CSV table of C-alpha atoms and ligand atoms in Angstrom, one decimal:
chain,number,residue,atom,x,y,z
E,1,MET,CA,21.6,27.1,-3.4
E,2,ALA,CA,22.6,25.0,-6.4
E,3,ASP,CA,20.6,24.7,-9.5
E,4,PHE,CA,19.8,21.5,-11.4
E,5,SER,CA,22.4,22.0,-14.1
E,6,SER,CA,25.2,22.3,-11.6
E,7,LEU,CA,24.1,18.9,-10.2
E,8,GLY,CA,25.0,17.3,-13.6
E,9,LEU,CA,21.6,16.9,-15.1
E,10,SER,CA,21.0,17.5,-18.8
E,11,ASP,CA,19.0,20.4,-20.3
E,12,TRP,CA,16.1,18.2,-21.5
E,13,LEU,CA,15.6,16.9,-17.9
E,14,ILE,CA,15.8,20.3,-16.4
E,15,GLN,CA,13.2,21.6,-18.9
E,16,GLN,CA,11.0,18.6,-18.0
E,17,CYS,CA,11.3,19.5,-14.3
E,18,LYS,CA,10.3,23.1,-15.0
E,19,GLN,CA,7.2,21.9,-16.8
E,20,VAL,CA,6.0,20.2,-13.6
E,21,GLY,CA,7.0,23.1,-11.3
E,22,ILE,CA,10.3,21.7,-10.1
E,23,ASN,CA,12.6,24.7,-10.6
E,24,LYS,CA,15.2,24.5,-7.8
E,25,PRO,CA,16.5,21.3,-6.2
E,26,THR,CA,15.5,20.6,-2.6
E,27,GLU,CA,18.2,19.8,-0.1
E,28,VAL,CA,17.9,16.1,-0.5
E,29,GLN,CA,18.1,16.4,-4.3
E,30,GLU,CA,21.1,18.8,-4.1
E,31,ASN,CA,23.0,16.4,-2.0
E,32,CYS,CA,22.0,13.0,-3.3
E,33,VAL,CA,21.8,13.6,-7.1
E,34,PRO,CA,25.5,14.2,-7.7
E,35,ALA,CA,26.5,11.2,-5.6
E,36,ILE,CA,24.2,9.0,-7.6
E,37,LEU,CA,25.4,10.4,-10.9
E,38,GLN,CA,28.9,9.5,-9.8
E,39,GLY,CA,27.9,5.9,-9.5
E,40,ARG,CA,27.7,5.6,-5.7
E,41,ASP,CA,25.2,3.7,-3.7
E,42,CYS,CA,23.1,6.2,-1.7
E,43,MET,CA,21.1,6.4,1.5
E,44,GLY,CA,18.9,9.5,1.7
E,45,CYS,CA,17.0,10.4,4.9
E,46,ALA,CA,15.0,13.5,4.6
E,47,LYS,CA,11.7,14.8,6.0
E,48,THR,CA,8.3,13.9,4.5
E,49,GLY,CA,7.4,15.9,1.4
E,50,SER,CA,10.9,17.0,0.7
E,51,GLY,CA,11.2,15.6,-2.8
E,52,LYS,CA,13.0,12.3,-2.2
E,53,THR,CA,11.2,10.7,-5.1
E,54,ALA,CA,12.7,13.1,-7.7
E,55,ALA,CA,16.1,12.7,-5.9
E,56,PHE,CA,16.3,9.2,-7.3
E,57,VAL,CA,14.1,9.5,-10.4
E,58,LEU,CA,16.2,12.3,-11.9
E,59,PRO,CA,19.6,10.7,-11.8
E,60,VAL,CA,18.1,7.3,-13.0
E,61,LEU,CA,16.6,9.1,-16.0
E,62,GLN,CA,19.8,10.9,-16.7
E,63,LYS,CA,21.8,7.6,-16.7
E,64,LEU,CA,19.1,5.8,-18.7
E,65,SER,CA,19.2,8.5,-21.4
E,66,GLU,CA,22.9,7.8,-21.8
E,67,ASP,CA,22.5,4.1,-22.3
E,68,PRO,CA,18.8,3.1,-22.7
E,69,TYR,CA,17.8,-0.5,-22.3
E,70,GLY,CA,15.3,-2.6,-20.3
E,71,ILE,CA,15.1,-3.6,-17.6
E,72,PHE,CA,17.3,-0.8,-16.4
E,73,CYS,CA,15.9,0.1,-13.0
E,74,LEU,CA,13.8,-1.6,-10.3
E,75,VAL,CA,12.0,0.3,-7.6
E,76,LEU,CA,10.5,-1.5,-4.6
E,77,THR,CA,8.0,0.1,-2.4
E,78,PRO,CA,5.7,-1.2,0.4
E,79,THR,CA,2.2,-0.2,-0.9
E,80,ARG,CA,0.5,-0.5,-4.2
E,81,GLU,CA,-0.8,3.1,-4.3
E,82,LEU,CA,2.8,4.3,-3.8
E,83,ALA,CA,4.0,2.2,-6.7
E,84,TYR,CA,1.5,4.0,-9.0
E,85,GLN,CA,2.6,7.4,-7.7
E,86,ILE,CA,6.3,6.7,-8.2
E,87,SER,CA,5.6,5.3,-11.6
E,88,GLU,CA,3.8,8.4,-12.5
E,89,GLN,CA,6.8,10.6,-11.6
E,90,PHE,CA,9.0,8.4,-13.9
E,91,ARG,CA,6.4,8.7,-16.6
E,92,VAL,CA,6.0,12.5,-16.4
E,93,LEU,CA,9.7,13.3,-16.1
E,94,GLY,CA,10.9,10.6,-18.5
E,95,LYS,CA,8.4,11.6,-21.3
E,96,PRO,CA,11.0,13.0,-23.7
E,97,LEU,CA,12.8,9.6,-23.5
E,98,GLY,CA,9.7,7.7,-24.5
E,99,LEU,CA,10.1,5.9,-21.2
E,100,ARG,CA,8.4,2.5,-20.8
E,101,GLU,CA,7.6,1.8,-17.2
E,102,CYS,CA,5.6,-1.1,-15.7
E,103,ILE,CA,3.8,-1.5,-12.3
E,104,ILE,CA,3.9,-4.9,-10.6
E,105,VAL,CA,1.6,-4.9,-7.6
E,106,GLY,CA,-0.7,-7.4,-5.9
E,107,GLY,CA,-4.5,-7.4,-6.5
E,108,MET,CA,-4.1,-6.8,-10.3
E,109,ASP,CA,-4.0,-9.2,-13.3
E,110,MET,CA,-0.9,-11.4,-13.1
E,111,VAL,CA,-0.9,-12.5,-16.7
E,112,ALA,CA,-1.0,-9.0,-18.1
E,113,GLN,CA,1.9,-8.1,-15.7
E,114,ALA,CA,3.9,-11.1,-16.9
E,115,LEU,CA,3.4,-9.9,-20.5
E,116,GLU,CA,4.6,-6.4,-19.6
E,117,LEU,CA,7.7,-7.7,-17.8
E,118,SER,CA,8.6,-9.8,-20.8
E,119,ASN,CA,8.5,-6.6,-23.0
E,120,GLN,CA,11.5,-5.3,-21.1
E,121,PRO,CA,10.3,-2.0,-19.8
E,122,HIS,CA,13.0,0.5,-18.8
E,123,VAL,CA,11.7,0.9,-15.2
E,124,VAL,CA,9.8,-1.6,-13.1
E,125,VAL,CA,8.0,-0.3,-10.0
E,126,ALA,CA,6.8,-3.1,-7.7
E,127,THR,CA,5.7,-4.2,-4.3
E,128,PRO,CA,7.9,-7.1,-3.1
E,129,GLY,CA,5.3,-9.8,-2.8
E,130,ARG,CA,4.0,-9.7,-6.3
E,131,LEU,CA,7.4,-9.3,-7.9
E,132,ALA,CA,8.7,-12.3,-6.0
E,133,ASP,CA,5.7,-14.3,-7.3
E,134,HIS,CA,6.6,-13.5,-10.9
E,135,ILE,CA,10.2,-14.4,-10.2
E,136,ARG,CA,9.2,-17.8,-8.7
E,137,SER,CA,6.7,-18.6,-11.4
E,138,SER,CA,8.1,-17.3,-14.6
E,139,ASN,CA,11.2,-17.4,-16.7
E,140,THR,CA,10.1,-15.0,-19.4
E,141,PHE,CA,12.0,-12.0,-18.0
E,142,SER,CA,15.4,-11.3,-16.6
E,143,MET,CA,16.7,-8.6,-14.3
E,144,ARG,CA,20.4,-9.6,-14.6
E,145,ARG,CA,21.3,-6.4,-16.3
E,146,ILE,CA,19.6,-3.9,-14.0
E,147,GLN,CA,21.8,-0.9,-13.1
E,148,PHE,CA,19.6,0.5,-10.3
E,149,LEU,CA,17.8,-1.0,-7.4
E,150,ILE,CA,15.8,1.5,-5.4
E,151,LEU,CA,14.1,0.8,-2.0
E,152,ASP,CA,11.6,3.6,-1.4
E,153,GLU,CA,10.4,3.7,2.3
E,154,ALA,CA,13.4,1.4,2.7
E,155,ASP,CA,13.0,1.0,6.5
E,156,ARG,CA,9.4,-0.2,6.1
E,157,LEU,CA,10.5,-2.8,3.5
E,158,LEU,CA,13.0,-4.2,6.0
E,159,GLU,CA,11.0,-4.2,9.2
E,160,GLN,CA,9.0,-7.2,10.2
E,161,GLY,CA,5.6,-5.5,10.6
E,162,CYS,CA,2.2,-6.9,9.9
E,163,THR,CA,3.3,-7.4,6.3
E,164,ASP,CA,6.7,-9.0,6.4
E,165,PHE,CA,8.7,-8.5,3.1
E,166,THR,CA,11.9,-10.1,4.1
E,167,LYS,CA,11.4,-13.5,2.4
E,168,ASP,CA,10.2,-11.8,-0.8
E,169,LEU,CA,13.2,-9.5,-0.7
E,170,GLU,CA,15.5,-12.4,-0.4
E,171,VAL,CA,14.0,-13.9,-3.6
E,172,ILE,CA,14.3,-10.6,-5.4
E,173,LEU,CA,17.8,-9.8,-4.3
E,174,GLY,CA,18.9,-13.3,-5.5
E,175,PHE,CA,17.5,-12.4,-8.9
E,176,LEU,CA,19.5,-9.2,-9.3
E,177,PRO,CA,23.1,-8.7,-10.3
E,178,ALA,CA,25.5,-8.1,-7.4
E,179,LYS,CA,27.1,-5.2,-9.5
E,180,ARG,CA,24.5,-2.5,-9.4
E,181,GLN,CA,23.7,0.8,-7.7
E,182,THR,CA,21.5,0.6,-4.7
E,183,LEU,CA,19.6,3.6,-3.5
E,184,LEU,CA,17.6,3.7,-0.2
E,185,PHE,CA,15.3,6.5,0.8
E,186,SER,CA,12.9,7.3,3.7
E,187,ALA,CA,12.0,10.0,6.2
E,188,THR,CA,12.9,7.5,8.9
E,189,LEU,CA,16.0,5.5,7.9
E,190,THR,CA,18.1,5.8,11.0
E,191,ASP,CA,16.5,3.0,13.1
E,192,THR,CA,17.3,0.4,10.4
E,193,LEU,CA,20.6,1.8,9.3
E,194,GLN,CA,22.6,-1.4,10.0
E,195,GLU,CA,20.3,-3.7,8.1
E,196,LEU,CA,20.2,-1.2,5.2
E,197,LYS,CA,23.9,-1.1,5.0
E,198,THR,CA,24.0,-4.8,4.2
E,199,ILE,CA,21.9,-4.1,1.1
E,200,ALA,CA,23.8,-1.0,-0.1
E,201,MET,CA,27.2,-2.6,0.3
E,202,ASN,CA,29.6,-0.4,-1.6
E,203,GLN,CA,30.3,2.2,1.2
E,204,PRO,CA,27.1,4.1,0.4
E,205,PHE,CA,26.9,7.9,0.4
E,206,PHE,CA,24.7,8.7,3.4
E,207,TRP,CA,22.8,11.9,3.6
E,208,GLU,CA,20.4,13.0,6.4
E,209,SER,CA,18.7,16.3,6.8
E,210,LYS,CA,20.0,18.0,10.0
E,211,SER,CA,17.2,19.1,12.2
E,212,GLU,CA,16.2,18.9,15.9
E,213,THR,CA,12.7,17.7,15.0
E,214,ARG,CA,11.7,15.0,12.6
E,215,THR,CA,8.7,16.8,11.2
E,216,VAL,CA,8.6,19.9,9.0
E,217,ASP,CA,8.4,23.5,10.4
E,218,GLU,CA,5.4,24.2,8.3
E,219,LEU,CA,3.4,21.6,10.2
E,220,ASP,CA,1.3,22.8,13.2
E,221,GLN,CA,1.1,19.7,15.4
E,222,ARG,CA,-1.6,19.6,18.0
E,223,TYR,CA,-3.2,17.0,20.3
E,224,ILE,CA,-6.5,16.9,22.1
E,225,LEU,CA,-6.9,15.1,25.4
E,226,THR,CA,-10.3,13.5,25.5
E,227,ALA,CA,-12.1,10.7,27.3
E,228,GLU,CA,-12.5,7.6,25.0
E,229,LYS,CA,-16.3,8.0,24.9
E,230,VAL,CA,-16.1,11.6,23.8
E,231,LYS,CA,-13.5,11.0,21.1
E,232,ASP,CA,-15.9,10.6,18.2
E,233,ALA,CA,-17.8,13.8,19.2
E,234,TYR,CA,-14.5,15.6,19.0
E,235,LEU,CA,-13.9,14.2,15.6
E,236,VAL,CA,-17.3,15.4,14.3
E,237,HIS,CA,-16.8,18.8,15.9
E,238,LEU,CA,-13.3,19.2,14.4
E,239,ILE,CA,-14.5,18.4,10.9
E,240,GLN,CA,-17.5,20.6,11.2
E,241,LYS,CA,-15.4,23.5,12.4
E,242,PHE,CA,-12.9,23.0,9.6
E,243,THR,CA,-15.7,22.9,7.0
E,244,ASP,CA,-17.2,26.1,8.4
E,245,GLU,CA,-13.9,28.0,8.4
E,246,HIS,CA,-12.4,26.9,5.0
E,247,ASP,CA,-13.6,26.7,1.4
E,248,ASP,CA,-11.1,24.6,-0.3
E,249,TRP,CA,-10.1,21.8,2.0
E,250,SER,CA,-9.4,18.1,2.4
E,251,ILE,CA,-8.7,15.9,5.4
E,252,ILE,CA,-7.1,12.5,6.0
E,253,ILE,CA,-8.2,10.7,9.2
E,254,PHE,CA,-6.0,7.8,10.3
E,255,THR,CA,-7.5,4.9,12.3
E,256,ASN,CA,-5.9,1.7,13.5
E,257,MET,CA,-8.3,-0.9,12.0
E,258,CYS,CA,-10.1,-1.5,8.7
E,259,LYS,CA,-13.4,-2.0,10.6
E,260,THR,CA,-13.0,1.3,12.4
E,261,CYS,CA,-12.3,3.0,9.1
E,262,GLN,CA,-15.6,1.6,7.7
E,263,ILE,CA,-17.7,2.5,10.8
E,264,LEU,CA,-16.3,6.1,11.0
E,265,SER,CA,-17.0,6.6,7.3
E,266,MET,CA,-20.6,5.5,7.7
E,267,MET,CA,-21.0,7.6,10.8
E,268,LEU,CA,-19.5,10.8,9.2
E,269,ARG,CA,-21.7,10.3,6.1
E,270,GLU,CA,-24.7,10.4,8.5
E,271,PHE,CA,-23.5,13.9,9.4
E,272,ASN,CA,-23.3,14.7,5.7
E,273,PHE,CA,-19.5,14.8,5.4
E,274,PRO,CA,-18.3,13.6,2.0
E,275,THR,CA,-16.1,10.7,3.2
E,276,ILE,CA,-14.4,7.8,1.5
E,277,THR,CA,-12.2,5.0,2.8
E,278,LEU,CA,-8.9,3.4,2.0
E,279,HIS,CA,-7.8,0.2,3.8
E,280,SER,CA,-6.4,-3.3,3.0
E,281,MET,CA,-9.7,-5.1,3.2
E,282,MET,CA,-11.0,-3.3,0.1
E,283,LYS,CA,-10.6,-4.7,-3.3
E,284,GLN,CA,-7.6,-3.2,-5.1
E,285,LYS,CA,-9.6,-1.5,-7.9
E,286,GLN,CA,-11.8,0.1,-5.2
E,287,ARG,CA,-8.8,1.3,-3.4
E,288,PHE,CA,-7.4,3.0,-6.5
E,289,ALA,CA,-10.9,4.4,-7.4
E,290,ASN,CA,-11.3,5.9,-3.9
E,291,LEU,CA,-7.9,7.5,-3.9
E,292,ALA,CA,-8.5,9.0,-7.3
E,293,LYS,CA,-11.8,10.5,-6.1
E,294,PHE,CA,-10.2,11.9,-3.1
E,295,LYS,CA,-7.3,13.4,-5.1
E,296,ALA,CA,-9.8,14.9,-7.5
E,297,GLY,CA,-11.7,16.6,-4.6
E,298,VAL,CA,-14.9,14.6,-5.2
E,299,TYR,CA,-14.7,13.5,-1.6
E,300,LYS,CA,-13.1,15.8,1.0
E,301,VAL,CA,-12.5,13.3,3.8
E,302,LEU,CA,-10.4,10.2,3.4
E,303,ILE,CA,-10.5,7.7,6.3
E,304,ALA,CA,-7.6,5.4,6.1
E,305,THR,CA,-5.5,2.8,7.9
E,306,ASP,CA,-1.7,3.0,7.8
E,307,VAL,CA,-1.8,1.7,4.3
E,308,ALA,CA,-2.0,5.4,3.4
E,309,ALA,CA,0.5,6.6,6.0
E,310,ARG,CA,3.6,6.6,3.9
E,311,GLY,CA,4.6,8.4,0.7
E,312,LEU,CA,1.2,9.5,-0.6
E,313,ASP,CA,1.5,13.0,-2.1
E,314,ILE,CA,-1.8,14.9,-2.2
E,315,PRO,CA,-1.1,18.6,-2.1
E,316,THR,CA,-4.7,19.6,-1.2
E,317,VAL,CA,-4.5,17.8,2.2
E,318,GLN,CA,-4.5,20.6,4.8
E,319,VAL,CA,-5.3,18.5,7.9
E,320,VAL,CA,-4.4,15.1,9.2
E,321,ILE,CA,-6.4,13.8,12.2
E,322,ASN,CA,-5.1,10.8,14.1
E,323,HIS,CA,-8.2,9.1,15.4
E,324,ASN,CA,-6.0,6.8,17.4
E,325,THR,CA,-2.6,7.8,18.8
E,326,PRO,CA,0.1,5.8,16.8
E,327,GLY,CA,2.1,3.4,18.9
E,328,LEU,CA,5.4,4.4,17.3
E,329,PRO,CA,6.9,7.8,16.6
E,330,LYS,CA,7.9,6.6,13.2
E,331,ILE,CA,4.3,5.9,12.2
E,332,TYR,CA,3.2,9.3,13.6
E,333,ILE,CA,5.9,11.0,11.5
E,334,HIS,CA,4.7,9.4,8.2
E,335,ARG,CA,1.0,9.9,9.0
E,336,VAL,CA,1.3,13.7,9.8
E,337,GLY,CA,3.6,14.0,6.8
E,338,ARG,CA,0.6,13.6,4.5
E,339,THR,CA,0.1,17.3,5.0
E,340,ALA,CA,2.5,20.3,4.9
E,341,ARG,CA,4.4,19.0,1.9
E,342,ALA,CA,6.8,20.8,-0.4
E,343,GLY,CA,6.8,24.0,1.7
E,344,ARG,CA,3.0,24.2,2.2
E,345,HIS,CA,1.4,24.7,5.6
E,346,GLY,CA,-0.7,22.1,7.3
E,347,VAL,CA,-2.2,21.0,10.6
E,348,SER,CA,-2.2,17.7,12.4
E,349,ILE,CA,-4.4,16.8,15.3
E,350,THR,CA,-4.0,13.7,17.4
E,351,LEU,CA,-6.9,12.5,19.6
E,352,VAL,CA,-5.3,11.2,22.8
E,353,THR,CA,-7.4,9.3,25.3
E,354,GLN,CA,-6.7,8.3,28.9
E,355,TYR,CA,-5.2,5.1,27.6
E,356,ASP,CA,-2.7,6.8,25.2
E,357,ILE,CA,-0.9,9.3,27.3
E,358,HIS,CA,2.3,7.3,27.4
E,359,LEU,CA,2.3,7.1,23.6
E,360,VAL,CA,2.0,10.8,23.1
E,361,HIS,CA,5.0,11.3,25.4
E,362,SER,CA,7.3,9.2,23.2
E,363,ILE,CA,6.0,11.1,20.1
E,364,GLU,CA,6.7,14.4,21.8
E,365,GLU,CA,10.4,13.5,22.3
E,366,GLN,CA,10.9,13.6,18.5
E,367,THR,CA,8.4,16.2,17.4
E,368,LEU,CA,7.0,19.5,18.6
E,369,ASN,CA,3.4,18.8,19.7
E,370,LEU,CA,1.2,21.3,21.5
E,371,GLN,CA,-2.1,20.7,23.3
E,372,LEU,CA,-5.2,22.1,21.6
E,373,HIS,CA,-7.8,23.3,23.9
E,374,MET,CA,-11.3,23.2,22.5
E,375,GLN,CA,-14.7,24.4,23.7
E,376,GLU,CA,-15.8,21.1,25.4
E,377,LYS,CA,-19.3,22.6,25.8
E,378,GLU,CA,-19.8,22.5,22.1
E,379,VAL,CA,-18.6,18.9,21.8
E,380,LEU,CA,-20.8,17.7,24.7
E,381,LYS,CA,-23.9,19.2,22.9
E,382,ILE,CA,-23.5,16.6,20.1
E,383,LEU,CA,-22.1,13.7,22.2
E,384,THR,CA,-25.3,11.7,22.5
E,385,HIS,CA,-26.2,12.1,18.8
E,386,VAL,CA,-22.7,11.1,17.7
E,387,ASN,CA,-22.5,8.0,20.0
E,388,VAL,CA,-26.0,6.8,19.0
E,389,THR,CA,-25.2,7.2,15.3
E,390,ARG,CA,-21.9,5.3,15.7
E,391,ARG,CA,-23.7,2.4,17.5
E,392,GLN,CA,-26.3,2.3,14.7
E,393,CYS,CA,-23.6,2.2,12.1
E,394,GLU,CA,-21.8,-0.6,14.0
E,395,ILE,CA,-25.0,-2.7,14.0
E,396,LYS,CA,-25.6,-1.9,10.3
E,397,LEU,CA,-22.1,-3.0,9.4
E,398,GLU,CA,-22.4,-6.3,11.4
E,399,SER,CA,-25.7,-7.2,9.7
E,400,THR,CA,-25.1,-6.1,6.1
E,401,GLU,CA,-21.4,-6.5,5.3
E,402,PHE,CA,-20.3,-9.3,7.5
E,403,ASP,CA,-20.3,-12.0,4.8
E,404,GLU,CA,-18.7,-9.7,2.3
E,405,LYS,CA,-16.0,-8.8,4.8
E,406,LYS,CA,-15.3,-12.5,5.4
E,407,GLU,CA,-15.0,-13.0,1.7
E,408,THR,CA,-12.6,-10.1,1.4
E,409,ASN,CA,-10.6,-11.5,4.3
E,410,LYS,CA,-10.3,-14.7,2.5
E,411,ARG,CA,-9.1,-12.9,-0.6
E,412,LYS,CA,-6.7,-10.9,1.4
E,413,GLN,CA,-5.2,-14.0,3.0
E,414,MET,CA,-4.8,-15.5,-0.5
E,415,ILE,CA,-3.0,-12.5,-1.7
E,416,LEU,CA,-0.7,-12.6,1.4
E,417,GLU,CA,0.1,-16.2,0.5
E,418,GLY,CA,1.0,-15.0,-3.0
E,419,LYS,CA,-2.1,-16.5,-4.6
E,420,ASP,CA,-4.4,-14.7,-7.0
E,421,PRO,CA,-8.0,-14.9,-5.7
E,422,GLU,CA,-9.6,-14.8,-9.1
E,423,LEU,CA,-7.3,-17.5,-10.4
E,424,GLU,CA,-7.9,-19.6,-7.2
E,425,ALA,CA,-11.7,-19.3,-7.7
E,426,LYS,CA,-11.3,-20.5,-11.3
E,427,ARG,CA,-9.1,-23.3,-10.2
E,428,LYS,CA,-11.5,-24.3,-7.5
E,429,ALA,CA,-14.4,-24.3,-10.0
E,430,GLU,CA,-12.4,-26.3,-12.5
E,431,LEU,CA,-11.4,-28.9,-9.8
E,432,GLU,CA,-15.1,-29.1,-8.8
E,433,LYS,CA,-16.0,-29.8,-12.5
E,434,ILE,CA,-13.3,-32.4,-12.9
E,435,ARG,CA,-14.3,-34.0,-9.6
E,436,SER,CA,-18.0,-34.2,-10.6
E,437,GLN,CA,-17.0,-35.6,-14.1
E,438,LYS,CA,-14.8,-38.2,-12.4
E,439,LYS,CA,-17.7,-39.1,-10.0
E,440,LYS,CA,-20.1,-39.6,-13.0
E,441,PHE,CA,-17.5,-41.6,-14.9
E,442,LYS,CA,-16.9,-43.9,-11.8
E,443,GLN,CA,-20.6,-44.3,-11.4
E,444,LYS,CA,-20.9,-45.3,-15.0
E,445,ILE,CA,-18.1,-47.8,-14.7
E,446,GLN,CA,-19.6,-49.2,-11.5
E,447,GLU,CA,-23.0,-49.5,-13.3
E,448,ASN,CA,-21.3,-51.4,-16.2
E,449,ILE,CA,-19.5,-53.7,-13.7
E,450,ASP,CA,-22.7,-54.3,-11.9
E,451,ARG,CA,-24.5,-55.0,-15.1
E,452,GLN,CA,-21.8,-57.4,-16.3
E,453,ARG,CA,-21.8,-59.2,-12.9
E,454,LYS,CA,-25.5,-59.6,-13.0
E,455,GLY,CA,-25.2,-61.0,-16.5
E,456,GLN,CA,-22.4,-63.4,-15.4
E,457,MET,CA,-24.5,-64.5,-12.5
E,458,LYS,CA,-27.4,-65.1,-14.7
E,459,ASN,CA,-25.2,-67.1,-17.1
E,460,LYS,CA,-23.8,-69.1,-14.2
E,461,ARG,CA,-27.2,-69.8,-12.9
E,462,ILE,CA,-28.3,-71.0,-16.4
E,463,LYS,CA,-25.2,-73.1,-16.7
E,464,THR,CA,-25.6,-74.6,-13.3
E,465,THR,CA,-29.2,-75.5,-14.0
E,466,ALA,CA,-28.1,-77.0,-17.3
E,467,ASN,CA,-25.4,-79.1,-15.5
E,468,CYS,CA,-27.9,-80.2,-13.0
E,469,ASP,CA,-30.3,-81.2,-15.7
E,470,GLN,CA,-27.5,-83.2,-17.5
E,471,GLU,CA,-26.5,-84.9,-14.3
E,472,ALA,CA,-30.1,-85.8,-13.7
E,473,VAL,CA,-30.2,-87.2,-17.2
L,501,ATP,N1,12.7,20.6,-6.3
L,501,ATP,C1,11.4,20.7,-6.1
L,501,ATP,N2,10.7,21.9,-6.1
L,501,ATP,C2,9.4,21.9,-5.9
L,501,ATP,N3,8.6,20.8,-5.6
L,501,ATP,C3,9.2,19.6,-5.6
L,501,ATP,C4,10.6,19.5,-5.9
L,501,ATP,N4,10.9,18.2,-5.8
L,501,ATP,C5,9.8,17.5,-5.6
L,501,ATP,N5,8.7,18.4,-5.5
L,501,ATP,C6,7.3,18.1,-5.2
L,501,ATP,O1,7.2,17.9,-3.8
L,501,ATP,C7,6.2,17.0,-3.5
L,501,ATP,C8,6.7,15.9,-2.5
L,501,ATP,O2,7.7,15.2,-3.0
L,501,ATP,P1,7.9,13.6,-2.7
L,501,ATP,O3,6.6,12.9,-2.8
L,501,ATP,O4,9.0,13.1,-3.5
L,501,ATP,O5,8.3,13.7,-1.1
L,501,ATP,P2,9.0,12.6,-0.2
L,501,ATP,O6,10.2,13.3,0.3
L,501,ATP,O7,9.2,11.4,-1.0
L,501,ATP,O8,7.9,12.4,0.9
L,501,ATP,P3,7.5,11.1,1.8
L,501,ATP,O9,8.6,11.0,2.8
L,501,ATP,O10,6.2,11.5,2.4
L,501,ATP,O11,7.4,10.0,0.8
L,501,ATP,C9,5.8,16.4,-4.8
L,501,ATP,O12,4.5,16.9,-5.2
L,501,ATP,C10,6.9,16.8,-5.8
L,501,ATP,O13,6.4,16.9,-7.1
């Protein structure tokens, strides 16, 4: 296996890698770094947790050190949490350069971001929606000189899922120079290869890890067949069993909806499991805070929607539980890839109900999945308790958080439309103020007019009486 110096990286960068425990290049790094350093566009498809981030961060830093200026590199990624994580890798590895990086994501202060952009940071890490907003609304920064465009989780950025990035990408690509190096990375690039080739146009270097399965060997993948109404009892039983058998542990549970996330979290807390949530209906600051607490081990169970399925690198996660069976193998691959990263071992357990059998078959075609048989007797013992607790939590959620949820939904919609909820609220309040001032002003004018009219009428009446008097004389 090659070492970093033979890939063409400088000593300072290799030393910096060593400081963070990166000693030997992984396969994707060994193959992609030299091509990038040669100036080629690159598409890298390698399994989850295989070091794809460093595969683009290292050559960018190397090139930046040779000719430092801002804005040198733009990284686009689908989620805000991922943007922070990528930015941190740049910050840590680029420390000796005095690297200035900036994060442009939704849900955070737009004015502060605009200021940071105008200060010409070396690297900008962004989610497409917010960056496109800045491009549309501001002329205080330019990306005309950028040398690198990187699409992390590139296939997600191009697919038209529940969040469609295509329009924002068009705006961003129109803002960038045609002459640049484009790097595309993901664990699941192949489905979108043709579209991706239109972005990386200069006959890109393409590297894909060769393997029969699309998940890592260190991952023990299991599924449990369960009736829908017993599913939650299995979940509680699994977590209890894991807690009893391990000291240092953490689990991510994936669900399909924000509301389910919330209910499961409330329910598991009733069973005294230290749980916390991450989903798109939460305020951004809360999302960051929850993730930080989970990373720090303050909470051991993270219940998340697919907003956490891609890219998040949390070494302590030993177990991933799919509370619902993902509809697409691709989503399954990213979800279970939150464990067994960088050579560590991990377990994934997918709860499969009578309605999901067909889904698990399509997943099995691409991954190695084995059925896990559990002592159903133990599960049935807690069934009523679990189901009653869940129902109580559902009622509690409906009654206590409904309005707040609605408000959050409104905020979310605004964000999706590229508006800043705080700014919108201020604008609304100001409009209201102007409207009421206008109303008062109108009223005053009307009162004046009325008063004048009354005065004129009175004068007229006096004049008419006077005329009559004269005629009478
Ligand atoms: N050469 C290396 N040696 C040891 N550890 C490494 C090396 N390169 C990266 N890592 C570590 O491996 C972990 C996973 O890396 P990274 O997050 O880049 O994976 P990824 O391939 O992008 O995964 P995903 O597809 O899930 O986004 C990180 O903690 C990173 O610091």
